């Protein structure tokens, strides 16, 4: 079981935490929503919670709650620039389908 970051995503997260002046790493999870059923939750983590599972990738700590892990196990998080837009992109091997807007997915 593992969640990883690309080098580009890890670099972006590290720079942002440094600019913020606080933070341990990244918190990743899923929530029930959207037209396909599940959506990613992504936020900066300022502390490790008792229910968190802990991973590390390219020097960045990643925290995931145990309920979310079966849906995102094996996921690599990348940071991409597409034209004028930039943001995180999830490469989740468990996804069977995604909604047309790209905001939610189904396992």
PDB file of C-alpha atoms in Angstrom:
ATOM      1  CA  UNK A   1       0.000   0.000   0.000  1.00  0.00           C
ATOM      2  CA  UNK A   2       1.398   3.375  -0.967  1.00  0.00           C
ATOM      3  CA  UNK A   3       0.620   6.873  -2.124  1.00  0.00           C
ATOM      4  CA  UNK A   4       3.396   8.687  -4.016  1.00  0.00           C
ATOM      5  CA  UNK A   5       4.161  12.120  -5.393  1.00  0.00           C
ATOM      6  CA  UNK A   6       5.972  12.905  -8.600  1.00  0.00           C
ATOM      7  CA  UNK A   7       9.151  14.942  -8.165  1.00  0.00           C
ATOM      8  CA  UNK A   8       7.336  17.985  -9.551  1.00  0.00           C
ATOM      9  CA  UNK A   9       4.433  17.601  -7.071  1.00  0.00           C
ATOM     10  CA  UNK A  10       6.822  17.081  -4.149  1.00  0.00           C
ATOM     11  CA  UNK A  11       8.768  20.183  -5.121  1.00  0.00           C
ATOM     12  CA  UNK A  12       5.558  22.241  -5.353  1.00  0.00           C
ATOM     13  CA  UNK A  13       4.312  21.019  -1.961  1.00  0.00           C
ATOM     14  CA  UNK A  14       7.686  21.664  -0.300  1.00  0.00           C
ATOM     15  CA  UNK A  15       7.860  25.211  -1.693  1.00  0.00           C
ATOM     16  CA  UNK A  16       4.299  25.957  -0.601  1.00  0.00           C
ATOM     17  CA  UNK A  17       4.851  24.652   2.953  1.00  0.00           C
ATOM     18  CA  UNK A  18       8.009  26.742   3.190  1.00  0.00           C
ATOM     19  CA  UNK A  19       6.157  29.834   1.944  1.00  0.00           C
ATOM     20  CA  UNK A  20       3.296  29.122   4.388  1.00  0.00           C
ATOM     21  CA  UNK A  21       5.755  28.919   7.256  1.00  0.00           C
ATOM     22  CA  UNK A  22       4.133  25.830   8.769  1.00  0.00           C
ATOM     23  CA  UNK A  23       2.938  22.352   7.896  1.00  0.00           C
ATOM     24  CA  UNK A  24       4.013  18.732   8.067  1.00  0.00           C
ATOM     25  CA  UNK A  25       2.975  17.638   4.606  1.00  0.00           C
ATOM     26  CA  UNK A  26      -0.083  16.787   2.552  1.00  0.00           C
ATOM     27  CA  UNK A  27      -3.376  15.186   3.618  1.00  0.00           C
ATOM     28  CA  UNK A  28      -5.128  13.141   0.918  1.00  0.00           C
ATOM     29  CA  UNK A  29      -8.501  11.421   1.108  1.00  0.00           C
ATOM     30  CA  UNK A  30     -11.818  10.880  -0.643  1.00  0.00           C
ATOM     31  CA  UNK A  31     -15.357  12.033   0.014  1.00  0.00           C
ATOM     32  CA  UNK A  32     -18.699  10.897  -1.361  1.00  0.00           C
ATOM     33  CA  UNK A  33     -19.910  13.491  -3.851  1.00  0.00           C
ATOM     34  CA  UNK A  34     -20.250  14.353  -7.519  1.00  0.00           C
ATOM     35  CA  UNK A  35     -21.940  12.571 -10.365  1.00  0.00           C
ATOM     36  CA  UNK A  36     -19.572   9.570 -10.273  1.00  0.00           C
ATOM     37  CA  UNK A  37     -19.631   8.980  -6.525  1.00  0.00           C
ATOM     38  CA  UNK A  38     -16.218   9.921  -5.095  1.00  0.00           C
ATOM     39  CA  UNK A  39     -14.026  13.015  -5.150  1.00  0.00           C
ATOM     40  CA  UNK A  40     -10.525  13.654  -3.870  1.00  0.00           C
ATOM     41  CA  UNK A  41      -9.870  15.743  -0.759  1.00  0.00           C
ATOM     42  CA  UNK A  42      -6.495  17.438  -0.721  1.00  0.00           C
ATOM     43  CA  UNK A  43      -5.177  19.835   1.913  1.00  0.00           C
ATOM     44  CA  UNK A  44      -1.987  20.739   3.690  1.00  0.00           C
ATOM     45  CA  UNK A  45      -1.524  18.909   6.997  1.00  0.00           C
ATOM     46  CA  UNK A  46      -0.369  20.828  10.045  1.00  0.00           C
ATOM     47  CA  UNK A  47      -0.510  17.798  12.333  1.00  0.00           C
ATOM     48  CA  UNK A  48      -0.756  14.030  12.170  1.00  0.00           C
ATOM     49  CA  UNK A  49      -4.134  12.731  13.362  1.00  0.00           C
ATOM     50  CA  UNK A  50      -4.455   9.449  15.297  1.00  0.00           C
ATOM     51  CA  UNK A  51      -6.323   7.776  12.395  1.00  0.00           C
ATOM     52  CA  UNK A  52      -3.754   8.833   9.773  1.00  0.00           C
ATOM     53  CA  UNK A  53      -1.640   6.394   7.823  1.00  0.00           C
ATOM     54  CA  UNK A  54       1.712   7.903   6.942  1.00  0.00           C
ATOM     55  CA  UNK A  55       3.690   7.731   3.690  1.00  0.00           C
ATOM     56  CA  UNK A  56       6.691   9.652   2.438  1.00  0.00           C
ATOM     57  CA  UNK A  57       7.590  10.463  -1.134  1.00  0.00           C
ATOM     58  CA  UNK A  58      10.529  12.591  -2.324  1.00  0.00           C
ATOM     59  CA  UNK A  59      10.900  13.972   1.200  1.00  0.00           C
ATOM     60  CA  UNK A  60       7.247  15.014   1.575  1.00  0.00           C
ATOM     61  CA  UNK A  61       5.030  13.434   4.208  1.00  0.00           C
ATOM     62  CA  UNK A  62       1.606  12.238   3.059  1.00  0.00           C
ATOM     63  CA  UNK A  63      -1.234  11.518   5.486  1.00  0.00           C
ATOM     64  CA  UNK A  64      -4.246   9.373   4.521  1.00  0.00           C
ATOM     65  CA  UNK A  65      -7.179   8.222   6.641  1.00  0.00           C
ATOM     66  CA  UNK A  66      -7.699   4.445   6.699  1.00  0.00           C
ATOM     67  CA  UNK A  67     -11.201   4.654   5.154  1.00  0.00           C
ATOM     68  CA  UNK A  68      -9.885   6.479   2.076  1.00  0.00           C
ATOM     69  CA  UNK A  69      -6.856   4.266   1.431  1.00  0.00           C
ATOM     70  CA  UNK A  70      -8.660   1.399  -0.392  1.00  0.00           C
ATOM     71  CA  UNK A  71      -9.933   3.924  -2.966  1.00  0.00           C
ATOM     72  CA  UNK A  72      -6.602   5.633  -3.580  1.00  0.00           C
ATOM     73  CA  UNK A  73      -3.996   2.952  -2.884  1.00  0.00           C
ATOM     74  CA  UNK A  74      -1.334   3.073  -5.582  1.00  0.00           C
ATOM     75  CA  UNK A  75      -2.161   6.658  -6.578  1.00  0.00           C
ATOM     76  CA  UNK A  76       0.563   8.994  -7.778  1.00  0.00           C
ATOM     77  CA  UNK A  77      -0.092  12.699  -7.394  1.00  0.00           C
ATOM     78  CA  UNK A  78       1.504  14.895 -10.052  1.00  0.00           C
ATOM     79  CA  UNK A  79       1.619  18.667 -10.502  1.00  0.00           C
ATOM     80  CA  UNK A  80       1.014  19.669 -14.100  1.00  0.00           C
ATOM     81  CA  UNK A  81       0.778  22.778 -16.226  1.00  0.00           C
ATOM     82  CA  UNK A  82      -1.677  22.629 -19.119  1.00  0.00           C
ATOM     83  CA  UNK A  83      -1.762  25.876 -21.055  1.00  0.00           C
ATOM     84  CA  UNK A  84      -2.491  28.667 -18.593  1.00  0.00           C
ATOM     85  CA  UNK A  85      -3.772  26.262 -15.926  1.00  0.00           C
ATOM     86  CA  UNK A  86      -1.772  24.374 -13.352  1.00  0.00           C
ATOM     87  CA  UNK A  87      -2.734  22.000 -10.592  1.00  0.00           C
ATOM     88  CA  UNK A  88      -2.562  18.559  -9.099  1.00  0.00           C
ATOM     89  CA  UNK A  89      -3.418  15.542 -11.236  1.00  0.00           C
ATOM     90  CA  UNK A  90      -4.240  12.152  -9.746  1.00  0.00           C
ATOM     91  CA  UNK A  91      -3.017   8.978 -11.430  1.00  0.00           C
ATOM     92  CA  UNK A  92      -5.197   6.434  -9.613  1.00  0.00           C
ATOM     93  CA  UNK A  93      -4.982   2.827 -10.924  1.00  0.00           C
ATOM     94  CA  UNK A  94      -8.256   1.937  -9.157  1.00  0.00           C
ATOM     95  CA  UNK A  95     -10.497   4.316 -11.136  1.00  0.00           C
ATOM     96  CA  UNK A  96     -13.003   2.583 -13.401  1.00  0.00           C
ATOM     97  CA  UNK A  97     -14.731   5.742 -14.687  1.00  0.00           C
ATOM     98  CA  UNK A  98     -14.692   9.508 -14.241  1.00  0.00           C
ATOM     99  CA  UNK A  99     -17.397  12.100 -14.728  1.00  0.00           C
ATOM    100  CA  UNK A 100     -17.191  14.384 -17.735  1.00  0.00           C
ATOM    101  CA  UNK A 101     -16.127  17.404 -15.660  1.00  0.00           C
ATOM    102  CA  UNK A 102     -13.254  15.443 -14.098  1.00  0.00           C
ATOM    103  CA  UNK A 103     -14.270  16.294 -10.534  1.00  0.00           C
ATOM    104  CA  UNK A 104     -15.404  12.838  -9.420  1.00  0.00           C
ATOM    105  CA  UNK A 105     -14.646   9.184 -10.078  1.00  0.00           C
ATOM    106  CA  UNK A 106     -15.925   5.661  -9.507  1.00  0.00           C
ATOM    107  CA  UNK A 107     -14.118   2.520  -8.332  1.00  0.00           C
TER     108      UNK A 107
END
